Short mmCIF file of C-alpha atoms in Angstrom, two decimals:
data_model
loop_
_atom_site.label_atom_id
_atom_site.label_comp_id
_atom_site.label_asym_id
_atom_site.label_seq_id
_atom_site.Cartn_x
_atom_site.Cartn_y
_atom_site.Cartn_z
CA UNK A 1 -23.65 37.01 10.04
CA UNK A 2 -25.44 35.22 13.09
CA UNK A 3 -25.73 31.67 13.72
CA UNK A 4 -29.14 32.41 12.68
CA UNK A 5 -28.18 32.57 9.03
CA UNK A 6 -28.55 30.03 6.83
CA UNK A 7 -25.35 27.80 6.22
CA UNK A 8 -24.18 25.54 3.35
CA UNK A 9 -25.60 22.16 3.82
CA UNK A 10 -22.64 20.16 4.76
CA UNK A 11 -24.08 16.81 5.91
CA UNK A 12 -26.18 15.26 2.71
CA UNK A 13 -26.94 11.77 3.17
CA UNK A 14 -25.14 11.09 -0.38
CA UNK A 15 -21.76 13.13 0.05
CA UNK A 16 -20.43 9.26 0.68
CA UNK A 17 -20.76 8.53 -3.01
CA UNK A 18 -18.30 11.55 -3.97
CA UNK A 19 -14.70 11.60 -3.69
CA UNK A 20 -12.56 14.46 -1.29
CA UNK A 21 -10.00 15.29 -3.11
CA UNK A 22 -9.30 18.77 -0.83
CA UNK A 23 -7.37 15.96 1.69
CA UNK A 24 -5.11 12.85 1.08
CA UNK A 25 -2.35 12.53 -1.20
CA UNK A 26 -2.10 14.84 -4.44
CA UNK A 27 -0.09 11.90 -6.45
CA UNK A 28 -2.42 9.43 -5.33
CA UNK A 29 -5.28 11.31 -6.39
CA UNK A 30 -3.83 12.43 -9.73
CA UNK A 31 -2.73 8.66 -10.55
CA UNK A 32 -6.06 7.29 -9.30
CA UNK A 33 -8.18 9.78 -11.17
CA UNK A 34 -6.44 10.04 -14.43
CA UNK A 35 -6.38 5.95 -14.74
CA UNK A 36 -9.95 5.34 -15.25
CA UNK A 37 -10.18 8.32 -17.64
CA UNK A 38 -7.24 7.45 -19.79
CA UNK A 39 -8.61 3.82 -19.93
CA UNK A 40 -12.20 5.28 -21.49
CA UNK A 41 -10.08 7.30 -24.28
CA UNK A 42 -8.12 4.45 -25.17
CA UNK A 43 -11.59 2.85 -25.26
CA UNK A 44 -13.33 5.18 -27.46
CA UNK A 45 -10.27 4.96 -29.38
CA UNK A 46 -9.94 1.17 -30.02
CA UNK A 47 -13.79 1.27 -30.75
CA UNK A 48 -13.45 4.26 -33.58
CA UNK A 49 -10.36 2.28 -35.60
CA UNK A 50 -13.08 -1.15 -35.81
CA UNK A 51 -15.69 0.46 -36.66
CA UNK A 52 -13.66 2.77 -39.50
CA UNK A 53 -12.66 -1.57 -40.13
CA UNK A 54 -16.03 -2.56 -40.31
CA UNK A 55 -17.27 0.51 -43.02
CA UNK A 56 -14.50 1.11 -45.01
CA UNK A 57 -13.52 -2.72 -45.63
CA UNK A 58 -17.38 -3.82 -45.13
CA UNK A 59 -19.17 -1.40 -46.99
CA UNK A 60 -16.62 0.73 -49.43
CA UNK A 61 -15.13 3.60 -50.13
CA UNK A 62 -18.91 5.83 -50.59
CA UNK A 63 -19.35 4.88 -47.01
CA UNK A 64 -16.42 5.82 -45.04
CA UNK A 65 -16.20 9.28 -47.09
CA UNK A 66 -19.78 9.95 -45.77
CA UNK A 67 -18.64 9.36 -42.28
CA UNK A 68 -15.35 11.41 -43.02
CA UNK A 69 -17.73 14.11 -44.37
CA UNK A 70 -19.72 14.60 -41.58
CA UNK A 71 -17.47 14.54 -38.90
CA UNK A 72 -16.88 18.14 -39.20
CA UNK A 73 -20.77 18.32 -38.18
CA UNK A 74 -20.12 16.16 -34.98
CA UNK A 75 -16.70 17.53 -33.89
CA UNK A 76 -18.59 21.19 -33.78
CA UNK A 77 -21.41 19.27 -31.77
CA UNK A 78 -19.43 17.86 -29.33
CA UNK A 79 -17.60 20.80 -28.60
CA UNK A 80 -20.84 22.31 -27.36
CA UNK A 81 -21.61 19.09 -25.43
CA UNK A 82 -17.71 19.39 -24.12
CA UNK A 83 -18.36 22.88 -23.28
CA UNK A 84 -21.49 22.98 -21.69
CA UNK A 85 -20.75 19.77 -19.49
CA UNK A 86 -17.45 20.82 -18.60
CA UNK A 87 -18.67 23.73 -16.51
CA UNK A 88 -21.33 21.81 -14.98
CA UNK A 89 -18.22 19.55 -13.34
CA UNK A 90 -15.99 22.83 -12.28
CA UNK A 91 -19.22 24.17 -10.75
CA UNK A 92 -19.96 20.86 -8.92
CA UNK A 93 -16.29 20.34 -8.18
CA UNK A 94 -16.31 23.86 -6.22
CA UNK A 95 -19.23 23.36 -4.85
CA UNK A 96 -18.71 19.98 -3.47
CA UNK A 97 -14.65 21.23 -2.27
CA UNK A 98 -16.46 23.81 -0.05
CA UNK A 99 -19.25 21.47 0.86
CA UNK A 100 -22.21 23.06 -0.27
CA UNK A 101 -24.64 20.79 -1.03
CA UNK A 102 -26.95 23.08 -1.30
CA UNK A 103 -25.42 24.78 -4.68
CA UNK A 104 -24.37 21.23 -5.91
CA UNK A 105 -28.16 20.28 -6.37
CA UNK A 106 -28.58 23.51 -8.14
CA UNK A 107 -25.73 22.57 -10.32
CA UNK A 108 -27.16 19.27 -11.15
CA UNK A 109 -31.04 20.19 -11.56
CA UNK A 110 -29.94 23.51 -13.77
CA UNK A 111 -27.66 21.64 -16.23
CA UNK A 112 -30.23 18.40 -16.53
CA UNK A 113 -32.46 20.79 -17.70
CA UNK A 114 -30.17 22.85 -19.67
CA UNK A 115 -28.24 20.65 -21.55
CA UNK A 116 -31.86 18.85 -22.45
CA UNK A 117 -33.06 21.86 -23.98
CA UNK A 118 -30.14 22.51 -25.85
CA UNK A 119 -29.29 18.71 -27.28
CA UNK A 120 -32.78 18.65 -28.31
CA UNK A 121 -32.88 21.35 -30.41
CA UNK A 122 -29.93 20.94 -31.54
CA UNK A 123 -30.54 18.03 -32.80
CA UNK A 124 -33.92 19.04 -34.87
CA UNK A 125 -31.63 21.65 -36.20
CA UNK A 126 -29.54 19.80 -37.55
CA UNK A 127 -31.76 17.01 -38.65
CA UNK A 128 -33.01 19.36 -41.14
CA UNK A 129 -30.40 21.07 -42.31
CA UNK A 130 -28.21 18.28 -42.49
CA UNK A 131 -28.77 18.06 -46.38
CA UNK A 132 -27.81 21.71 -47.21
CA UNK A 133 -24.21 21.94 -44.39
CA UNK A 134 -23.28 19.00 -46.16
CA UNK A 135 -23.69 20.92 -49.76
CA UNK A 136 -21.82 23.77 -48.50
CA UNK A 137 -18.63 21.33 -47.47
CA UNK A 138 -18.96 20.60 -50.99
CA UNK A 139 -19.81 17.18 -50.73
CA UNK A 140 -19.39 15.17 -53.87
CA UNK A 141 -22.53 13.99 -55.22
CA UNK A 142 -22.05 10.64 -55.07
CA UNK A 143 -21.49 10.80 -51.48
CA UNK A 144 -24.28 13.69 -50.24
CA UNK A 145 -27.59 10.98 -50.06
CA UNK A 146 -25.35 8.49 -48.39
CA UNK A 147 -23.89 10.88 -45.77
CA UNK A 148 -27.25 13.39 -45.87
CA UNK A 149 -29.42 10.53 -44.50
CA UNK A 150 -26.62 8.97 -41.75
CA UNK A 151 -26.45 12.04 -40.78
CA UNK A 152 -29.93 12.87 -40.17
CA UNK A 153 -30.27 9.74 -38.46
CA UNK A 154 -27.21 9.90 -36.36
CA UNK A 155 -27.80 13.67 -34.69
CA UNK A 156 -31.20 12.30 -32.86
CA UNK A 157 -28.11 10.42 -30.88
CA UNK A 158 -27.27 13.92 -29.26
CA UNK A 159 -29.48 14.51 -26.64
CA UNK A 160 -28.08 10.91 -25.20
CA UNK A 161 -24.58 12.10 -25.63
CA UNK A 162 -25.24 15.23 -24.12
CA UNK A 163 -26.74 13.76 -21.10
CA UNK A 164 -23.63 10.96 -20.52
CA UNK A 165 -21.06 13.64 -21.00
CA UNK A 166 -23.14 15.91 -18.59
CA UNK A 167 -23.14 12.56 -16.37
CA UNK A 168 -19.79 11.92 -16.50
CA UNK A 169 -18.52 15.63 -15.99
CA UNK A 170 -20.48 15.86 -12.80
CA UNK A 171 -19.63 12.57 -11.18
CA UNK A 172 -15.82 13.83 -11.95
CA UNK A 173 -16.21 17.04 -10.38
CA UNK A 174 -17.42 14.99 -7.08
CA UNK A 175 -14.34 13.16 -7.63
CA UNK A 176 -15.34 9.83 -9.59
CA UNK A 177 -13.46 8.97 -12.68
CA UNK A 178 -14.75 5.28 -12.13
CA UNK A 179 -18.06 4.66 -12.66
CA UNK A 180 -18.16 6.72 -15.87
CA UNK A 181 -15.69 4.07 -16.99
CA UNK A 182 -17.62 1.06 -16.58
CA UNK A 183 -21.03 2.65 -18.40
CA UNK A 184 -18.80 3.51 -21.39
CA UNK A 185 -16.91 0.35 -21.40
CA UNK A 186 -19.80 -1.40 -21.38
CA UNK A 187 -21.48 1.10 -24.45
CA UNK A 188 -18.57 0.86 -26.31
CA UNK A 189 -18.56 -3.01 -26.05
CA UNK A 190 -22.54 -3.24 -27.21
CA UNK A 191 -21.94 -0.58 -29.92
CA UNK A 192 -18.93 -3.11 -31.40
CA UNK A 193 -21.53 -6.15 -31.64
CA UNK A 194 -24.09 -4.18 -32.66
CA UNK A 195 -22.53 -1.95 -35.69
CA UNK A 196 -22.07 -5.35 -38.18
CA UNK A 197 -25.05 -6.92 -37.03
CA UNK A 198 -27.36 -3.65 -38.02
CA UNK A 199 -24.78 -2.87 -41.33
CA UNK A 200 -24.59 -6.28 -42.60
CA UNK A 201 -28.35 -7.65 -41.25
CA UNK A 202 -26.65 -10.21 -39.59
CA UNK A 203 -28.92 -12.84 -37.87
CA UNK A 204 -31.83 -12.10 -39.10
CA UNK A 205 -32.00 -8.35 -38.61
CA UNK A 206 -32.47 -5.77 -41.84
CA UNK A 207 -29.52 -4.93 -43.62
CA UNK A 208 -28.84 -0.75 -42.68
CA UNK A 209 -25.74 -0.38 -44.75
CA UNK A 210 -24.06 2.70 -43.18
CA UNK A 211 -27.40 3.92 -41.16
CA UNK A 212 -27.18 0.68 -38.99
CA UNK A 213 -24.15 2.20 -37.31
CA UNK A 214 -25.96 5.54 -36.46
CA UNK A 215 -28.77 3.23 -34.93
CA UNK A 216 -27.09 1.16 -33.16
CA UNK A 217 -25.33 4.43 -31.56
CA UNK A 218 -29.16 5.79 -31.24
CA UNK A 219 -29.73 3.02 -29.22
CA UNK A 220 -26.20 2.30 -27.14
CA UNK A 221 -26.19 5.70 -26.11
CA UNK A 222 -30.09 5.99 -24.91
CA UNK A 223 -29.43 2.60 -22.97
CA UNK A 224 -26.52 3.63 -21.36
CA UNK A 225 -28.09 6.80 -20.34
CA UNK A 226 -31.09 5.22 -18.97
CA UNK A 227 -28.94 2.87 -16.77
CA UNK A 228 -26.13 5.25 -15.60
CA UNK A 229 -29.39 7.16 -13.95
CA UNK A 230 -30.90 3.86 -12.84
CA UNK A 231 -27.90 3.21 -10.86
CA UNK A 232 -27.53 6.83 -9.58
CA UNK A 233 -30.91 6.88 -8.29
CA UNK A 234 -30.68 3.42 -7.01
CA UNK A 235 -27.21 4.75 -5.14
CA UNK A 236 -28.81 7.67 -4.00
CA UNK A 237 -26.00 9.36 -5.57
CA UNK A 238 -25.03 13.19 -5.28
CA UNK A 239 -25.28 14.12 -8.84
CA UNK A 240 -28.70 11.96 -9.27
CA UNK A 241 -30.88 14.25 -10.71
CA UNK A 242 -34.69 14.89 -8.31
CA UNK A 243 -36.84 14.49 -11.39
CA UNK A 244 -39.61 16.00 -9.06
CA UNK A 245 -37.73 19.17 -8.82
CA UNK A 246 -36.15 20.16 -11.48
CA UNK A 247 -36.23 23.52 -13.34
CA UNK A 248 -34.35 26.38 -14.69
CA UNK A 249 -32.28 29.01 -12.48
CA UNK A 250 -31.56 31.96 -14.52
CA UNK A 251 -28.78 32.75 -12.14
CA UNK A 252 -27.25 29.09 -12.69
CA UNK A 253 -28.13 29.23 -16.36
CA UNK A 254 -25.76 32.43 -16.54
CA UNK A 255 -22.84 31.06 -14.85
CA UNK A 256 -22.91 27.71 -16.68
CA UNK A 257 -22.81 29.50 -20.26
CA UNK A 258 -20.43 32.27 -18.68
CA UNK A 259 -17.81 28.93 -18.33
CA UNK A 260 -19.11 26.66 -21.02
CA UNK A 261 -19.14 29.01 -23.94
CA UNK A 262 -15.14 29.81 -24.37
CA UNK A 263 -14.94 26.13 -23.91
CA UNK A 264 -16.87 25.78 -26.59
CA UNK A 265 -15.38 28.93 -28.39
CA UNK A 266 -11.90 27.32 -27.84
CA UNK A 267 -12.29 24.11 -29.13
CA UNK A 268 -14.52 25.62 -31.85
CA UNK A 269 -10.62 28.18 -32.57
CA UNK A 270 -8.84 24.86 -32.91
CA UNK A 271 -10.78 22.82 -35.43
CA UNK A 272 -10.86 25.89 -37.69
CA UNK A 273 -6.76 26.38 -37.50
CA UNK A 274 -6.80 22.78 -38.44
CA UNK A 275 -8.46 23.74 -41.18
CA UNK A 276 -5.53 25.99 -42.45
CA UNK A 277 -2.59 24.41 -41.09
CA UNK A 278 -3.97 21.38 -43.47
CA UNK A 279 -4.91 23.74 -46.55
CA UNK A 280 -1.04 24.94 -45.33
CA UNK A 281 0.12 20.82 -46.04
CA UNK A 282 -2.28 20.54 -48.74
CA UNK A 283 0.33 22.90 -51.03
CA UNK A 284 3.10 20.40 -50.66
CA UNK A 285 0.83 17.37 -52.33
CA UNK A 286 -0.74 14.35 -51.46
CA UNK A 287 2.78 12.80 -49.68
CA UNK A 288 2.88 15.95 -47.29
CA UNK A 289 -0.58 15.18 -46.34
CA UNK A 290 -0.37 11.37 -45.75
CA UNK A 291 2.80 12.04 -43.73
CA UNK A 292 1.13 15.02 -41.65
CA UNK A 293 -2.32 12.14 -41.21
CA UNK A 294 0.64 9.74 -39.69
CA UNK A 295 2.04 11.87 -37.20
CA UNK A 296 -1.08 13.40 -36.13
CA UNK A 297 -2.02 9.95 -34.87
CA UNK A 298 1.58 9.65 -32.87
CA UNK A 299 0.58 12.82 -31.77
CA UNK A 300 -3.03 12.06 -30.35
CA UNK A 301 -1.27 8.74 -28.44
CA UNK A 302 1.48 11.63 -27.30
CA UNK A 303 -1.22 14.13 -25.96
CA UNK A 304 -3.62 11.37 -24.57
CA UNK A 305 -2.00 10.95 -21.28
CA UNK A 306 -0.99 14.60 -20.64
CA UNK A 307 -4.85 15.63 -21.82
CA UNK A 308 -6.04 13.16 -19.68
CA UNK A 309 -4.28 14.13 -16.99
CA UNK A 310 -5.46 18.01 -17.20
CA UNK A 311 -8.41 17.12 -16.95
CA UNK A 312 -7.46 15.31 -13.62
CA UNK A 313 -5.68 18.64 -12.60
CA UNK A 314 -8.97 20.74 -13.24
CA UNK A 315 -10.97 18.44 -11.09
CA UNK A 316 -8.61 18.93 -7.53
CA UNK A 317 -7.94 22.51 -8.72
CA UNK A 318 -11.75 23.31 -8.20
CA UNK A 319 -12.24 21.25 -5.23
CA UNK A 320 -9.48 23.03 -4.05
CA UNK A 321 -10.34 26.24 -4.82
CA UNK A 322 -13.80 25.97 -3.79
CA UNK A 323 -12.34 25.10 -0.30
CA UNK A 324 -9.88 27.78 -0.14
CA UNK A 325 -6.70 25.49 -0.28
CA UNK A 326 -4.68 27.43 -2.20
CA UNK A 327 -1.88 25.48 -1.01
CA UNK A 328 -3.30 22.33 -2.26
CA UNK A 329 -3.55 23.55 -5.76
CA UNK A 330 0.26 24.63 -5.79
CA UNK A 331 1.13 20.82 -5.24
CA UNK A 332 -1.65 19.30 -7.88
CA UNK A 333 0.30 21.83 -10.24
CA UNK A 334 3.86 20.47 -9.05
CA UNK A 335 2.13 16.98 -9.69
CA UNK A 336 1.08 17.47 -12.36
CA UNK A 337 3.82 19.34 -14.05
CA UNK A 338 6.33 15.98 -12.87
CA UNK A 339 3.96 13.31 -14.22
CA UNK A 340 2.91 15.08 -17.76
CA UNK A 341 6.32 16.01 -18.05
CA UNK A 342 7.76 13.31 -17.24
CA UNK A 343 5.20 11.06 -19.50
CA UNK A 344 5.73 13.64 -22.46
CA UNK A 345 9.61 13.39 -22.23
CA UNK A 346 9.51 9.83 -22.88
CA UNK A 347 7.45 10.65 -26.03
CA UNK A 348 9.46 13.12 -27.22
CA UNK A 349 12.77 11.01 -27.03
CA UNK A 350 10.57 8.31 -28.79
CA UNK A 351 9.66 10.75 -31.81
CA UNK A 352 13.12 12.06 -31.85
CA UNK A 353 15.43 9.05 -32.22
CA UNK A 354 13.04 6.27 -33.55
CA UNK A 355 10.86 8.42 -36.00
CA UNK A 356 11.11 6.34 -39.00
CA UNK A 357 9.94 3.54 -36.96
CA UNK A 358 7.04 5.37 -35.68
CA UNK A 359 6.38 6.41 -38.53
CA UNK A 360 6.14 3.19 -40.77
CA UNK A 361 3.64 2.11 -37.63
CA UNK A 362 0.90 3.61 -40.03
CA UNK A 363 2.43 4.23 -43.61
CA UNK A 364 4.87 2.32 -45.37
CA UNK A 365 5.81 4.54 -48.51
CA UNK A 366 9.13 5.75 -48.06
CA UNK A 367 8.76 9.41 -49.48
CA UNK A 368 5.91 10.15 -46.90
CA UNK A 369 7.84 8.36 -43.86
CA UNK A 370 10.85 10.90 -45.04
CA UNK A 371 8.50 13.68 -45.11
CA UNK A 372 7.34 12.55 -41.53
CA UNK A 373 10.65 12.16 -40.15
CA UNK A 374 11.71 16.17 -39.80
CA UNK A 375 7.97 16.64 -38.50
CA UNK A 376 8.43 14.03 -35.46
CA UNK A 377 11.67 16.16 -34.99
CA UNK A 378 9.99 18.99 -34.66
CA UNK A 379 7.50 18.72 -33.40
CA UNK A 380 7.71 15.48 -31.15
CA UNK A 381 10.88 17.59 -29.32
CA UNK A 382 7.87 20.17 -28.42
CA UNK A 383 5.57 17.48 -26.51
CA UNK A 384 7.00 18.05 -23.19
CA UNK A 385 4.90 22.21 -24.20
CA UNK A 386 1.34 20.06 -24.29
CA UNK A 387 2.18 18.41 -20.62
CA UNK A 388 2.88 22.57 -19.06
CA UNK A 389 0.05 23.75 -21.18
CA UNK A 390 -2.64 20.66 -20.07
CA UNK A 391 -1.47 21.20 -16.52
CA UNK A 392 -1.57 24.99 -15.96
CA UNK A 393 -5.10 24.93 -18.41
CA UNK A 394 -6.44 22.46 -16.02
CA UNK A 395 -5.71 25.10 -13.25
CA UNK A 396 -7.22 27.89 -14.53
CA UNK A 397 -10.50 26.22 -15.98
CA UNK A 398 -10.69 24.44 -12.64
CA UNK A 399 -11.09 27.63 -11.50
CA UNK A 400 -13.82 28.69 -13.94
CA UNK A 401 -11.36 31.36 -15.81
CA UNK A 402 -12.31 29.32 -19.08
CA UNK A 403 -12.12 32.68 -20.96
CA UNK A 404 -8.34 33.20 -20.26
CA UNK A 405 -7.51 29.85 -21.59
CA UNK A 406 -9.40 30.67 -24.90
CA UNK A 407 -7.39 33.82 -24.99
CA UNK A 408 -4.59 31.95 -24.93
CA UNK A 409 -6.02 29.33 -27.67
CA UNK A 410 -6.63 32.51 -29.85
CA UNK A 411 -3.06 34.10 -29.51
CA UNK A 412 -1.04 30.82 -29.76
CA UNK A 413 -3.30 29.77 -32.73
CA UNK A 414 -3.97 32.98 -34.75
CA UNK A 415 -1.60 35.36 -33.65
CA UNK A 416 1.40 33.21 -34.09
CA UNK A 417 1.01 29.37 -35.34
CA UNK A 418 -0.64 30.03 -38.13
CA UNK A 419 0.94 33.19 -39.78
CA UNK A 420 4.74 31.95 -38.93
CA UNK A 421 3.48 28.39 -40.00
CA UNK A 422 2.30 30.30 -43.90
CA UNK A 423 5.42 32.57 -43.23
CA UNK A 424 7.94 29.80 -43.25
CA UNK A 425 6.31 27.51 -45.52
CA UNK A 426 6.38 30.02 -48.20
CA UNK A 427 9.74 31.55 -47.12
CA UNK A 428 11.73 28.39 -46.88
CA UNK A 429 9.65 26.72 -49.94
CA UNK A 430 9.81 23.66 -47.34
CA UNK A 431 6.87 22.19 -45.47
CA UNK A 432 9.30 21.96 -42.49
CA UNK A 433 7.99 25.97 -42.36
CA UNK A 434 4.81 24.30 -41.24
CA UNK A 435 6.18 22.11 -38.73
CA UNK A 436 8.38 24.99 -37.17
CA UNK A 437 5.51 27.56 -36.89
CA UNK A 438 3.06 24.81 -35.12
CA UNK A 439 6.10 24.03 -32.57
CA UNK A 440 6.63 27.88 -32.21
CA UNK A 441 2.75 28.13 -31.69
CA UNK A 442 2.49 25.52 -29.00
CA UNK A 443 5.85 26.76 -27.49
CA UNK A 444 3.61 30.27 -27.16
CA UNK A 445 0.05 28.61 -26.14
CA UNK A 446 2.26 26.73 -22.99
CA UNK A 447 4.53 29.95 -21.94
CA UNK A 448 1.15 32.66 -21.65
CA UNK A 449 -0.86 29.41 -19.72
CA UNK A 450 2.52 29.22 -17.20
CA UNK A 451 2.26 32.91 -16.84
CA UNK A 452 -1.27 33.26 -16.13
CA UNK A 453 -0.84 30.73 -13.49
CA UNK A 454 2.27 32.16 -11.75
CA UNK A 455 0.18 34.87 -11.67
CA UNK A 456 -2.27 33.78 -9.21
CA UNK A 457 -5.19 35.49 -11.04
CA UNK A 458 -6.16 32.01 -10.96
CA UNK A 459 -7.21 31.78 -6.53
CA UNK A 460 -10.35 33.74 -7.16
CA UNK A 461 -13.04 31.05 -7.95
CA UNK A 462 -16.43 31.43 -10.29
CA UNK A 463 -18.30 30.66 -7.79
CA UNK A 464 -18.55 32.96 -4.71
CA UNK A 465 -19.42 30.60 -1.46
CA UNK A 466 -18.28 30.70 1.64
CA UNK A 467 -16.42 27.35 2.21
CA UNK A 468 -17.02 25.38 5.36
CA UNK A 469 -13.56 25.57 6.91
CA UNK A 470 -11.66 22.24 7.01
CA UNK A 471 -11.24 20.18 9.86
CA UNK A 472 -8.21 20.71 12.32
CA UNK A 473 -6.16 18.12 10.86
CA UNK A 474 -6.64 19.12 7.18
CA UNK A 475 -5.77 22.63 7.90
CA UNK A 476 -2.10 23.68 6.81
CA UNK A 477 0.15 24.36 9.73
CA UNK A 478 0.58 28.09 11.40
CA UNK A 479 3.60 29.54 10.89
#
């Protein structure tokens, strides 16, 4: 190659507004990065228990079965959104670690356009075949014109959702966990006023009943949207989409659904074993089930940090990797591993010598807090397996390898957690059976993601650009 040829652009008047995470402290960076992002779950969790407040004590029990009923319908959504979005950030995060610009814009025009398409037809999909998924869930018919017309109201919120989580992934993948914080923060907050005014027609609007909280989603979203891009353009920020030049690469196109749709595939794997591990609970009557509900919720507040802080992991891993600093991504992976470990550990002891008390946080009746107890034991002594999985995940779909980690999801779920869960259940006539084949399963999923990143199969990135090489003090030390 002579000078002649055409190099990455390295110097775009924007590359301020992004974050390089391929120099400075690894802990730092993992601590400042996770922060904002565990902040926005605990956010969008805070928001979904008030509004479940505000239906099923507001507006009945019809109600909050029709939003129970059709969040199947969204989960499957979202894991599309999820998908798609997360491979727009590892793209941008490589391309912005080896400091092509040039590709970056790609990245961000391709997906604006993509993930448009996609929302929007989506959505018109399944605004008219919202009626006839919910019949085949078996939707009792008292509930099916309640949750039938939410539903077709609430899906036209996609396209918005798609574009903040496409939003959100890039500006990540440059290295900025903040700013989506503060658009969803502030969403969240006018979605919380705005649910009871819409449901109950409070001053002087129309009463909606249940469709006043899919509006007022409708209309959070598309505002938040509009001014996340305001401020982007205003910034003259990296990830701002040039309306004037956008368009579809086929090349791009490829890639992104080459990443995005094992994402997608994954997530897709673990709502349908949820599926059967809960038929699995259902057996053991309605106490099993209430106590399996409870710990499930200790276990989301378990997971959140060590999820959130994969997701941290994935971001410097493909910085990292699209730079070439191999060595770098060793020591986010050490990180990593001593943080979600050491965060997980705590929760574990927690489950495993105060379970009743957990427990009795969110049910009171003593045969399902017994039921609970052996689960938390279980279980709960199995956390620290999320915290190596998360970590050594976040690794390999920094990379792009999001196929090998829904390999993984496959084997750990179908090839082991859920025959040894209906082995044991029916063998040992015990519902602890359950409990012992989903730690067994998890114990599985975390030991083949370890492996796959001791492997190193891991150092070849997705996207093949040469990076510009580091500056002299960055560079790791000759031997």
């Amino acid at each position: 190659m002579t000078t002649e040829d055409r190099q990455p652009d390295t110097e775009h008047p924007s590359a301020k507004h992004g974050t390089d995470l391929t120099t400075g402290s690894i802990p730092r960076h993992l601590i400042a990065f996770s922060i904002p992002m565990l902040a926005g779950s605990a956010l969008q969790t805070a928001y979904s228990i008030v509004n479940a407040i505000w239906v099923g004590k507001g507006l009945g029990t019809a109600a909050m079965a029709a939003v129970t009923v059709s969040m199947p319908i969204f989960f499957f959504l979202m894991a599309i959104a999820a998908g798609l979005t997360m491979a727009s950030g590892i793209l941008a995060a490589q391309s912005f670690g080896a400091k092509d610009f040039d590709q970056l814009r790609r990245v961000v025009r391709n997906s604006t356009v993509l993930i448009a398409v996609i929302s929007v037809i989506l959505s018109g999909i399944g605004h008219f075949l919202a009626t006839h998924m919910l019949m085949i869930m078996n939707t009792p018919r008292e509930v099916l014109a309640i949750a039938s017309e939410y539903l077709q109201i609430f899906l036209w919120s996609m396209p918005f959702m798609f574009g903040l989580f496409l939003i959100a992934s890039l500006l990540r993948g440059v290295g900025d966990s903040k700013t989506p914080l503060y658009f969803q923060a502030a969403g969240v907050a006018v979605t919380a006023v705005l649910d009871p005014i819409l449901m109950f027609g409070w001053l002087g609007f129309p009463r909606m009943g249940l469709n006043g909280t899919a509006v007022a989603t409708i209309f959070t979203n598309a505002a938040a949207l509009v001014a996340v891009l305001y401020y982007l353009h205003g910034k003259r920020h990296l990830v701002a989409p040039d309306w004037r030049r956008l368009g579809v690469d086929r090349e791009m196109s490829w890639l992104t659904l080459r990443i995005g749709v094992p994402s997608m595939l994954q997530q897709a794997l673990v709502s349908i074993g949820m599926v059967v591990i809960t038929g699995l609970v259902n057996a053991f009557g309605k106490d099993g089930m209430a106590a399996f509900g409870a710990a499930m919720r200790i276990d989301q507040l378990a997971f959140m940090p060590a999820m959130t802080l994969g997701m941290a992991v994935s971001t410097l891993a493909g910085q990292n990797i699209g730079a070439q600093r191999h060595d770098r991504v060793k020591e986010t992976f050490k990180w990593g591993m001593i943080f979600g470990c050491g965060i997980t550990l705590l929760a574990s002891a927690l489950a495993i010598t105060c379970p009743a008390f957990l427990m009795r946080a969110f049910i009171d009746d003593p045969k399902v807090v017994a039921m609970g107890i052996p689960y938390l034991h279980i279980v709960g002594g199995a956390y620290v397996l999320f915290a190596v999985m998360f970590v050594a995940n976040g690794v390999i779909n920094g990379a792009g390898h999001t196929m090998i980690t829904t390999a993984i999801t496959l084997i750990a779920l179908w090839g082991v957690r859920v025959p040894i869960a209906s082995y044991l259940s029916h063998s040992m006539h015990s519902i602890e059976g359950v409990w012992y084949g989903m730690a067994i399963g998890f114990s599985s999923g975390a030991l083949m993601s370890l492996a796959y990143y001791l492997s190193g199969r891991w150092k070849k990135p997705i996207v093949r650009k040469s990076p510009v090489p580091a500056e002299p003090e960055a560079m790791p030390m000759a031997e």
